PDB file of C-alpha atoms in Angstrom:
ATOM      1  CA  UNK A 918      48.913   2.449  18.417  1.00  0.00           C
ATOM      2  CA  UNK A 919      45.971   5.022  19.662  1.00  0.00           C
ATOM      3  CA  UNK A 920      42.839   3.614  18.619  1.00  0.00           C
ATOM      4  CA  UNK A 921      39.956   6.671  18.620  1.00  0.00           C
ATOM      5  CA  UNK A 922      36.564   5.341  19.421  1.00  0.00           C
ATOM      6  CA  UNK A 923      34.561   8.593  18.901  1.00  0.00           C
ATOM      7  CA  UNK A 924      31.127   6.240  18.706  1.00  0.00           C
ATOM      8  CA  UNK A 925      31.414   4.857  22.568  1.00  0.00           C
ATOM      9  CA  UNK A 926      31.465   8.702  23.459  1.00  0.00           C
ATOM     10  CA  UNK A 927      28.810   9.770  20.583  1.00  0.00           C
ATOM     11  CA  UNK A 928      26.660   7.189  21.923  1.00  0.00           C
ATOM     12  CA  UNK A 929      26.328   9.355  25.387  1.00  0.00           C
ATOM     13  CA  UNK A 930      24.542  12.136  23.644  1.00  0.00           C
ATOM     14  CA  UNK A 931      21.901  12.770  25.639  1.00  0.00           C
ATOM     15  CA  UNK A 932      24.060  13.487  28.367  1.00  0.00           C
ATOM     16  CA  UNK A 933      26.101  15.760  26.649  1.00  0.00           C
ATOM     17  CA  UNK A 934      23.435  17.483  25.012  1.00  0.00           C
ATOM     18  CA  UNK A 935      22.164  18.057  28.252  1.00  0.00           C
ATOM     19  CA  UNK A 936      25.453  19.353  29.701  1.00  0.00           C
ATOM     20  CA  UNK A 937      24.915  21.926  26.336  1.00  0.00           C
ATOM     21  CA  UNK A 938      21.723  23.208  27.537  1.00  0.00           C
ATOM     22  CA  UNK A 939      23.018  23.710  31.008  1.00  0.00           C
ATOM     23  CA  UNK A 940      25.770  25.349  29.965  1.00  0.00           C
ATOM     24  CA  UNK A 941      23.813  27.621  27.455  1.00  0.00           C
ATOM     25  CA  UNK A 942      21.421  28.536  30.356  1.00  0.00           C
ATOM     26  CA  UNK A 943      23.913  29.455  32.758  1.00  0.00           C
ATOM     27  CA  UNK A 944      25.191  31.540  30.342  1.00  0.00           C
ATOM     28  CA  UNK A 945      21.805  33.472  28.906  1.00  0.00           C
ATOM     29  CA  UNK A 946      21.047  34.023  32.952  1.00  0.00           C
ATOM     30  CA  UNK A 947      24.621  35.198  33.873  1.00  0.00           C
ATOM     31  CA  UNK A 948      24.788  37.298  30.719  1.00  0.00           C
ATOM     32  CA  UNK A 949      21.379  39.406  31.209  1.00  0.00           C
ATOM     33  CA  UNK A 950      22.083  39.596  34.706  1.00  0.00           C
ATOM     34  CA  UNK A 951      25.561  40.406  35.091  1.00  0.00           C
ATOM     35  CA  UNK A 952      25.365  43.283  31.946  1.00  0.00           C
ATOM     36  CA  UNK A 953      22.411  44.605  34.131  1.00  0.00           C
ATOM     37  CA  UNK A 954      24.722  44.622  37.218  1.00  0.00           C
ATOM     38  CA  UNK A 955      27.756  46.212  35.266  1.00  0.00           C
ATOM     39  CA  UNK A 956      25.458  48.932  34.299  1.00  0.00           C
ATOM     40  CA  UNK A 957      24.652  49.535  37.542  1.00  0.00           C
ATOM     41  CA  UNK A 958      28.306  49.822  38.745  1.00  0.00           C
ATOM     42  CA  UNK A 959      29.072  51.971  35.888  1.00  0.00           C
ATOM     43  CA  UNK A 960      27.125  54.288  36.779  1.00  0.00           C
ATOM     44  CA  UNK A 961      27.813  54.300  40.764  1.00  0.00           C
ATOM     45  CA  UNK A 962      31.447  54.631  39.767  1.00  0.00           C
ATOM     46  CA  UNK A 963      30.791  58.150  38.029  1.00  0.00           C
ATOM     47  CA  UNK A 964      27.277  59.415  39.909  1.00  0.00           C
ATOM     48  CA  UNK A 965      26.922  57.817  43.176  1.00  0.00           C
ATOM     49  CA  UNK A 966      27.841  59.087  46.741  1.00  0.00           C
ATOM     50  CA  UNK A 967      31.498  58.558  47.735  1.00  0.00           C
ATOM     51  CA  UNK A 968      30.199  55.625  50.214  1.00  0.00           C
ATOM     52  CA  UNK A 969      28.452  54.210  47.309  1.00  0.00           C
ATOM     53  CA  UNK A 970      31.316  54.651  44.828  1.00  0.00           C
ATOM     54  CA  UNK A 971      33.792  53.309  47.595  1.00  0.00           C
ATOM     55  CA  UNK A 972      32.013  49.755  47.876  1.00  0.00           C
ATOM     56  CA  UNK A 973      31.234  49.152  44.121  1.00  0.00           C
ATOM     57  CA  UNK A 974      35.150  49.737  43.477  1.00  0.00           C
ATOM     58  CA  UNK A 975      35.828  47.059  46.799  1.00  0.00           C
ATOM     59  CA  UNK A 976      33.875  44.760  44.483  1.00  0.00           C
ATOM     60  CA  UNK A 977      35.244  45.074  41.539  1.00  0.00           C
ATOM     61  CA  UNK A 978      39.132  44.804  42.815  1.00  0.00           C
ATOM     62  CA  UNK A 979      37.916  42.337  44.186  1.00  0.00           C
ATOM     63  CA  UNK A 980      36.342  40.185  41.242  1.00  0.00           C
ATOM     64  CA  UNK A 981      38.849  41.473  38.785  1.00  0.00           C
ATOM     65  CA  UNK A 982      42.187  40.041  40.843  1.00  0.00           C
ATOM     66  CA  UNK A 983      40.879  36.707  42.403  1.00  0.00           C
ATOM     67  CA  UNK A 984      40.787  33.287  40.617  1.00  0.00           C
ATOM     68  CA  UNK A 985      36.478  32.601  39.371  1.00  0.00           C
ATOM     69  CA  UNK A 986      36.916  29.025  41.032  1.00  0.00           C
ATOM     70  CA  UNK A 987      37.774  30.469  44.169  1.00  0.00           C
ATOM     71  CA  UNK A 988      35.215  32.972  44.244  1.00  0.00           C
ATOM     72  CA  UNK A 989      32.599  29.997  42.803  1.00  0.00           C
ATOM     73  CA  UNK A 990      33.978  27.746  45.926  1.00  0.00           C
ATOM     74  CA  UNK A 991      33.657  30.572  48.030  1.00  0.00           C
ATOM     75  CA  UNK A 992      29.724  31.051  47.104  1.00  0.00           C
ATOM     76  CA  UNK A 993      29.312  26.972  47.228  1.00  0.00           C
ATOM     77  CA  UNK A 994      31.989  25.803  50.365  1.00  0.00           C
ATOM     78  CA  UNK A 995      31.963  28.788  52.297  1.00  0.00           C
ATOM     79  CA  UNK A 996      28.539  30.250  52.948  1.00  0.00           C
ATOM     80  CA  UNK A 997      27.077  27.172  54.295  1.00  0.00           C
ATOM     81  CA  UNK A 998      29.558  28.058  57.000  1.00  0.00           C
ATOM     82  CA  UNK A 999      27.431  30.984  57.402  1.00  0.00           C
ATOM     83  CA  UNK A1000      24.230  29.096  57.330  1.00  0.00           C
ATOM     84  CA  UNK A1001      23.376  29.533  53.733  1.00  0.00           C
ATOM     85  CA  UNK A1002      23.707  26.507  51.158  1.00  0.00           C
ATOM     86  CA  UNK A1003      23.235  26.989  47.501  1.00  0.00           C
ATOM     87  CA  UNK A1004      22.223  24.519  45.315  1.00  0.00           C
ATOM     88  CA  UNK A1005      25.268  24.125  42.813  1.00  0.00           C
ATOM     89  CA  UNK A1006      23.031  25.679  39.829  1.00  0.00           C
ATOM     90  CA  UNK A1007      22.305  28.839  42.038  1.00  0.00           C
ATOM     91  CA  UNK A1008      25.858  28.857  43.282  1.00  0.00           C
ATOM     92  CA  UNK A1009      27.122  28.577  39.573  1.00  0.00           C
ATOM     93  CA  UNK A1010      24.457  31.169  38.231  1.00  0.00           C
ATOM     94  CA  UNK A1011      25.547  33.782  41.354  1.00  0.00           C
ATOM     95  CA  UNK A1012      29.476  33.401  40.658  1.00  0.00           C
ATOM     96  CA  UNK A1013      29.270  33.799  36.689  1.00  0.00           C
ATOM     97  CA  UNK A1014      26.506  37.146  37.285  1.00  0.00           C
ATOM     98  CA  UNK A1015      29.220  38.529  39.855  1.00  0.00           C
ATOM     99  CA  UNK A1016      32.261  38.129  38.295  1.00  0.00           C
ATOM    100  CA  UNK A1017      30.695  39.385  34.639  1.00  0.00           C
ATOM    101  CA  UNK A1018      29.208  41.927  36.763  1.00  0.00           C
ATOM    102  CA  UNK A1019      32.538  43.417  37.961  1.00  0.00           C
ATOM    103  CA  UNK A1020      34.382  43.124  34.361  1.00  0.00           C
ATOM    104  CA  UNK A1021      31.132  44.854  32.932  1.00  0.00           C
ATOM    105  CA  UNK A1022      31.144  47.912  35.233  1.00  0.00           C
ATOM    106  CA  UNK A1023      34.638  48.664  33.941  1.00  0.00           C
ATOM    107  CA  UNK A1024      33.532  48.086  30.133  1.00  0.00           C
ATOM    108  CA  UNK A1025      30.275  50.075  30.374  1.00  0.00           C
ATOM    109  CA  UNK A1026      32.172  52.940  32.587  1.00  0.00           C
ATOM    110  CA  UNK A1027      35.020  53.394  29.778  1.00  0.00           C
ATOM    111  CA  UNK A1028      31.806  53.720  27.306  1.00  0.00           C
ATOM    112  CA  UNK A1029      30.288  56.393  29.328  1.00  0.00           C
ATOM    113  CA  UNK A1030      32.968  58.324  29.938  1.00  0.00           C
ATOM    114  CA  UNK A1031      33.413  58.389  26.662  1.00  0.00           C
ATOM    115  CA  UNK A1032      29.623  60.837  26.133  1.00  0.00           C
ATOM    116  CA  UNK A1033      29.996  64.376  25.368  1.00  0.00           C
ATOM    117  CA  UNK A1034      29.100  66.566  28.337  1.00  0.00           C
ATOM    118  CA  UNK A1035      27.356  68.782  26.007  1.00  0.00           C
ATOM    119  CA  UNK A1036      25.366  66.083  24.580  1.00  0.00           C
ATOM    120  CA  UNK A1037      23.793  65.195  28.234  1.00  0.00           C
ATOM    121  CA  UNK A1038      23.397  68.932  29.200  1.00  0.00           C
ATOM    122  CA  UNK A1039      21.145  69.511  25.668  1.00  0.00           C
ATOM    123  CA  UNK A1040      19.007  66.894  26.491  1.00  0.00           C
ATOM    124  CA  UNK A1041      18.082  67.925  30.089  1.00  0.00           C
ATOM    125  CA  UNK A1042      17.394  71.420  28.746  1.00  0.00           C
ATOM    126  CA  UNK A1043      14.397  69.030  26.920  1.00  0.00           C
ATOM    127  CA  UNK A1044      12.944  68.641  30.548  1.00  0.00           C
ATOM    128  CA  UNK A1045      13.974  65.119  30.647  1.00  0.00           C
ATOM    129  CA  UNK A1046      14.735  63.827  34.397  1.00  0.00           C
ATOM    130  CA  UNK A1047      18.617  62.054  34.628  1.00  0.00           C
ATOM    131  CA  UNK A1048      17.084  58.516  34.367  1.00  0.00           C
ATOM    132  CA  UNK A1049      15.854  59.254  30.684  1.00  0.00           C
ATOM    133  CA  UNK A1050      18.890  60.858  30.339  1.00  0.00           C
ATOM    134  CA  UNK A1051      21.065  58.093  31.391  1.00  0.00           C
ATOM    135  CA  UNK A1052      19.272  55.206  30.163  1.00  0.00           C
ATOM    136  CA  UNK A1053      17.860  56.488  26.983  1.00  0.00           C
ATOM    137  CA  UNK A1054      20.229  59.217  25.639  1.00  0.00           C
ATOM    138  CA  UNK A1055      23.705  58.002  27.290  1.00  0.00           C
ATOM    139  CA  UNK A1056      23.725  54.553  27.976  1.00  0.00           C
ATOM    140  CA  UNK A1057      22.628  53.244  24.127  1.00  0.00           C
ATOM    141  CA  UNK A1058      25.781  55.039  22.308  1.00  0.00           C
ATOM    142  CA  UNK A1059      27.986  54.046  25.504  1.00  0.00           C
ATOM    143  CA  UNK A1060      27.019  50.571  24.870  1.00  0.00           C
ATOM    144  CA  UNK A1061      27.543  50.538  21.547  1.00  0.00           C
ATOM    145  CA  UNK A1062      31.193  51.726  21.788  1.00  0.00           C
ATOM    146  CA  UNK A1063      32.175  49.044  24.221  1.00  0.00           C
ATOM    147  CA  UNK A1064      29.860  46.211  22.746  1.00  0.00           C
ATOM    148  CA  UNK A1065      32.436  44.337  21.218  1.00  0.00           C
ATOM    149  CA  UNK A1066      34.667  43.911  24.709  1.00  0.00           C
ATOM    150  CA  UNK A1067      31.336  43.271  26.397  1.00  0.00           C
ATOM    151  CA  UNK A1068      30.794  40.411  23.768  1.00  0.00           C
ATOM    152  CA  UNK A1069      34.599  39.061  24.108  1.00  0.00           C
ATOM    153  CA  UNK A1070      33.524  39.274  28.156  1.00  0.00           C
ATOM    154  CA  UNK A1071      30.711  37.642  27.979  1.00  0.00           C
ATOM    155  CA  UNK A1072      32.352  35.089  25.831  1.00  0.00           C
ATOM    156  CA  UNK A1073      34.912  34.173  28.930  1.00  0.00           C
ATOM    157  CA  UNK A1074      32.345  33.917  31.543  1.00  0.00           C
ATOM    158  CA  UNK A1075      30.597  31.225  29.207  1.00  0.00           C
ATOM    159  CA  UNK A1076      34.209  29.182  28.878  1.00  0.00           C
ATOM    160  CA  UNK A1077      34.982  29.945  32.614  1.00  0.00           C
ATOM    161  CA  UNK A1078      31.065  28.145  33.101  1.00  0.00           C
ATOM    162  CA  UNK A1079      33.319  24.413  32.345  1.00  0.00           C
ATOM    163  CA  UNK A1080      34.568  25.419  35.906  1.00  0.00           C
ATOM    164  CA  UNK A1081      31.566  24.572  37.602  1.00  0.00           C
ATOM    165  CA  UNK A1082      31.325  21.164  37.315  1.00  0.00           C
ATOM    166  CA  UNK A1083      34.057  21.096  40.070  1.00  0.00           C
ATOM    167  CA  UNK A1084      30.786  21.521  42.046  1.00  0.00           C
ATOM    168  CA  UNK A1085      28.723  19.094  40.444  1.00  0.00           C
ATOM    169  CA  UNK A1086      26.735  21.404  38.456  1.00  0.00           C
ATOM    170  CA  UNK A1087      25.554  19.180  35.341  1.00  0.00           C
ATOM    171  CA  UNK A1088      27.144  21.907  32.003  1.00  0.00           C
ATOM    172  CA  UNK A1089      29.312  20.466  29.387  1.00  0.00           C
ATOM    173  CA  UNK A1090      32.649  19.786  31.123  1.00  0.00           C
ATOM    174  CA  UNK A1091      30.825  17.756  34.175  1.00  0.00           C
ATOM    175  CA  UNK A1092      28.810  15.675  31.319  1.00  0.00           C
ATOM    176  CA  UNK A1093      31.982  15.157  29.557  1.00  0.00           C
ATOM    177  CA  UNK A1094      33.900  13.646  32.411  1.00  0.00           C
ATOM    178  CA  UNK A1095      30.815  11.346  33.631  1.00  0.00           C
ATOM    179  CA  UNK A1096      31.355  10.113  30.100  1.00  0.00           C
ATOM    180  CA  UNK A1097      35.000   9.885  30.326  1.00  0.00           C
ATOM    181  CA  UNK A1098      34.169   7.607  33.693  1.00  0.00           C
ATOM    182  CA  UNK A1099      31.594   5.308  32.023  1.00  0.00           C
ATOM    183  CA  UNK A1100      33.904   4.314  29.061  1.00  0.00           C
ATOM    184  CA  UNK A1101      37.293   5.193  29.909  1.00  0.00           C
ATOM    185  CA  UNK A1102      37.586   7.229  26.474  1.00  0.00           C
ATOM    186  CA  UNK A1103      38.617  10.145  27.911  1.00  0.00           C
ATOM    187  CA  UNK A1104      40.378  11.777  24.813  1.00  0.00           C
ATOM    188  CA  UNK A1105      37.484  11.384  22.902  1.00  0.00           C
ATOM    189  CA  UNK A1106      35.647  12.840  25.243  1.00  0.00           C
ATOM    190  CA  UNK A1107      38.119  15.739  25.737  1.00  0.00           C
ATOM    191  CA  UNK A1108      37.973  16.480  21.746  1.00  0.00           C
ATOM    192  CA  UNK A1109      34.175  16.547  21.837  1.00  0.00           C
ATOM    193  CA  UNK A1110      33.591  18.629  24.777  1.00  0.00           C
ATOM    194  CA  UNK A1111      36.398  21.450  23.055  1.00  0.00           C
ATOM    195  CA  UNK A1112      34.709  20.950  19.794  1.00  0.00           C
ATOM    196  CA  UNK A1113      31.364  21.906  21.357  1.00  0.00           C
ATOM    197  CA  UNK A1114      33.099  25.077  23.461  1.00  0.00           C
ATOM    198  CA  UNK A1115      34.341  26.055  20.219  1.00  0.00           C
ATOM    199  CA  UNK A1116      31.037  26.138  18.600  1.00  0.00           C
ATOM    200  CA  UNK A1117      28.858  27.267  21.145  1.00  0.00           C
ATOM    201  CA  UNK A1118      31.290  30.501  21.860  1.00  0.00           C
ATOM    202  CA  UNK A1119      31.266  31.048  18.031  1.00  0.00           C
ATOM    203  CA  UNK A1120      27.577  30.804  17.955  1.00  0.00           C
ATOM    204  CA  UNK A1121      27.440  33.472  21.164  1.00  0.00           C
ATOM    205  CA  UNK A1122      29.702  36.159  19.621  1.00  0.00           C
ATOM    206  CA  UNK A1123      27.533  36.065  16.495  1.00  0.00           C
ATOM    207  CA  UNK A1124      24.420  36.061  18.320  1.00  0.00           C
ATOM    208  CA  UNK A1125      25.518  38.997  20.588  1.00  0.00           C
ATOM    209  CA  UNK A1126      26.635  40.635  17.543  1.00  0.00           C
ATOM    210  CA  UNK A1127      23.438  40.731  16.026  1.00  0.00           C
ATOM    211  CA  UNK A1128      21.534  41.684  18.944  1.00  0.00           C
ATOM    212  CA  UNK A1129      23.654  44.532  19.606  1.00  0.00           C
ATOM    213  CA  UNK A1130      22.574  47.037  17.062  1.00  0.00           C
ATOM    214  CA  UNK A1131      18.689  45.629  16.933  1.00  0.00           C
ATOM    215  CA  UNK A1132      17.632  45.357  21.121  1.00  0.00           C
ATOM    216  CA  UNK A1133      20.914  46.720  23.186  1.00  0.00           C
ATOM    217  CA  UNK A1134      21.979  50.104  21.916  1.00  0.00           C
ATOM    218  CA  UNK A1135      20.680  50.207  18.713  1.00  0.00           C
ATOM    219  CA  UNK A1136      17.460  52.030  19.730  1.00  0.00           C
ATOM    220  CA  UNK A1137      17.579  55.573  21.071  1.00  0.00           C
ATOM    221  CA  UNK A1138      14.400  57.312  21.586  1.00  0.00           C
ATOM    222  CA  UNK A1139      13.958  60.357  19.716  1.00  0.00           C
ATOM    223  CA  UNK A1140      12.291  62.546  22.595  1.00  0.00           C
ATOM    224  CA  UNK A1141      11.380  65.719  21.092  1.00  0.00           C
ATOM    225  CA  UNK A1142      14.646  65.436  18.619  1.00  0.00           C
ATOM    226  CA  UNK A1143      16.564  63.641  21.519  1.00  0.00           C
ATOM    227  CA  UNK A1144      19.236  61.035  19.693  1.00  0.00           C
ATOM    228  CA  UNK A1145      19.187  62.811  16.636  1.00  0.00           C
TER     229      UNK A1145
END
């Protein structure tokens, strides 16, 4: 007989709840960050200098086809070899905004290669310079034909997050298994902890949803008939 006591592990919810908020802070940071950082490889991929173009795609082979915990060990083990030690939030933070960073600059690129090259040329003829261009003409639409595989992407990094409590930083998984150690009700714990992954990734992919249309790519401004 398995006897469930969910109440020993209930009764540990302020630890959890703050392993929650970590976890939903790493996230919001990594997420903001690392979509800022995928733009920015997106568009060194297709405009930047061959040197430039060269090391962003070194990056992002090498993101894309190496494990996250090894790069997150790498960021936390290794650079203290080099003299610089990261806190395990920082080193958490850093790992999630690179790897997102790398998977983004592949979603955002497929979105703006997507643009008409007739639709960029009649805006410039409006006298705007390539950054309005690019960030108010081009990257809106772009966005919002990949935004649903930037949500699912954004979605992993926040379930690959349970990953850094292998370095003591305090999210969901590491509050789960300090429970697990204080009352030996480990399945209990296990259920809880999926339970609250399940709902917080639901909760994200709704949230990101909404946002889309309304602050990400829903806005493009209509510069003298620009975006219409």
């Amino acid at each position: 007989m398995v006897t469930l006591d969910f109440g020993a592990v209930l009764a540990e919810w302020p630890l959890l709840l703050r392993g929650v908020g970590m976890t939903v802070g790493l996230t919001v940071v990594a997420a903001v960050l690392g979509a800022a950082l995928g733009v920015g490889c997106a568009w060194a991929r297709l405009h930047g200098g061959r040197g430039l173009r060269a090391v962003v795609a070194g990056y992002v082979e090498l993101i894309r086809n190496t494990p996250f915990i090894v790069q997150l060990f790498f960021l936390y083990f290794g650079l203290p070899g080099l003299g610089l030690r990261l806190s395990p939030e920082v080193a958490s933070v850093l790992a999630m905004v690179l790897n997102l960073g790398a998977y983004a600059g592949e979603i955002v690129r497929a979105g703006l290669e997507g643009t008409p090259p007739g639709q960029i040329e009649a805006h410039r003829s409006l006298a705007l310079t390539d950054l309005q261009v690019f960030t108010r003409i081009v990257l809106p639409p772009a966005l919002g034909r990949v935004w649903p595989a930037m949500v699912g992407q954004i979605v992993i990094v926040m379930l690959g997050s349970a990953v850094c409590g292998q370095i003591a930083t305090a999210e969901l998984s590491h509050a789960a298994n300090l429970v697990h150690s204080r009352n030996f009700r480990a399945f209990e714990a296990t259920i809880l902890a999926t339970a609250a992954y399940l709902l917080l990734a639901i909760a994200l992919r709704q949230t990101l949803h909404w946002l889309g249309p309304r602050w990400v790519f829903g806005r493009v401004a209509p510069l003298g008939g620009a975006g219409r």
